[in-house]
C-alpha positions in Angstrom: 0.0 0.0 0.0 1.3 3.4 -0.9 1.1 6.3 1.6 -2.0 8.3 0.9 -3.9 5.4 -0.6 -7.4 5.1 0.9 -8.0 1.5 1.8 -11.1 2.6 3.7 -13.4 2.0 0.8 -16.4 -0.3 1.2 -14.6 -3.4 0.0 -12.1 -3.1 2.9 -14.9 -3.0 5.4 -15.3 -1.0 8.6 -12.0 -2.3 10.0 -10.2 -1.1 6.9 -11.8 2.3 7.2 -10.6 2.8 10.7 -7.2 1.2 10.1 -6.5 3.4 7.1 -7.2 6.5 9.0 -5.3 5.5 12.1 -2.2 4.4 10.1 -2.2 7.7 8.1 -3.0 6.0 4.8 -5.7 8.6 4.0 -4.6 12.0 2.8 -4.7 14.6 5.6 -6.9 17.0 3.7 -9.5 14.3 3.0 -9.3 13.0 6.6 -9.8 16.5 8.1 -12.2 18.1 5.7 -14.4 15.2 4.5 -14.2 12.8 7.3 -14.0 15.2 10.3 -15.6 18.5 9.2 -18.3 17.2 6.9 -19.2 13.7 7.9 -18.3 14.1 11.6 -20.2 17.3 12.0 -23.3 15.7 10.2 -23.1 12.8 12.7 -22.9 15.2 15.6 -25.8 17.2 14.4 -27.9 14.1 14.0 -27.2 12.8 17.5 -27.9 16.3 18.9 -31.2 16.4 17.1 -32.1 12.9 18.2 -31.3 13.8 21.8 -33.5 16.9 21.6 -36.4 14.8 20.2 -36.0 12.3 23.1 -36.2 15.2 25.5 -39.2 16.6 23.8 -40.8 13.2 24.0 -40.4 13.2 27.7 -37.7 10.6 28.0 -35.3 10.9 30.9 -32.3 13.2 30.6 -29.7 10.3 30.9 -31.2 8.7 27.8 -31.0 12.0 25.9 -27.4 12.5 27.1 -26.4 9.0 26.1 -27.6 9.7 22.5 -26.0 13.1 22.4 -22.6 11.7 23.5 -22.9 8.5 21.4 -20.6 10.1 18.7 -17.9 11.0 21.2 -15.7 7.9 20.7 -15.8 8.5 16.9 -15.0 12.2 17.5 -12.0 11.2 19.6 -10.9 8.7 17.0 -11.0 11.3 14.2 -9.2 13.9 16.3 -6.3 11.6 17.2 -6.2 10.3 13.6 -5.8 13.8 12.2 -3.3 14.6 14.9 -1.2 11.5 14.1 -1.4 12.0 10.4 -0.4 15.6 10.6 2.5 14.8 12.9 3.8 12.2 10.4 3.4 14.4 7.4 5.0 17.5 9.1 5.2 20.7 7.1 3.9 24.1 7.8 0.2 23.2 8.0 0.5 20.2 10.3 0.1 22.3 13.4 -2.9 24.1 11.9 -4.6 20.8 11.2 -3.9 19.6 14.7 -5.3 22.7 16.3 -8.3 22.6 13.9 -9.0 19.0 15.0 -8.9 20.0 18.7 -11.1 23.0 18.1 -13.6 20.8 16.2 -13.6 18.2 19.0 -14.4 20.9 21.6 -17.2 22.4 19.5 -18.6 19.0 18.4 -18.7 17.9 22.0 -20.4 21.0 23.3 -23.0 21.3 20.6 
């Protein structure tokens, strides 16, 4: 496998998806912008909306909080994957990607 090759396509399965990102086999721009900012944010918005629906339906607060924070493990994974990939790639933008990932994690967790 060449560096930057995305083995996380459907044929590789879910394990391949996570392994490719953890090992830094996915281009940093794709990992940050598509996986984290677009898809990760969409997942967080969906879990937040679902938790608000649960609260409106009268379910207990712990149930709504569980749904709201269900994406947290994935958010942590994405943040560390971006951090590791940026660290390996180096360059002038590596630190910016790392700080962007941390900022995104904070915002995604609070909203």
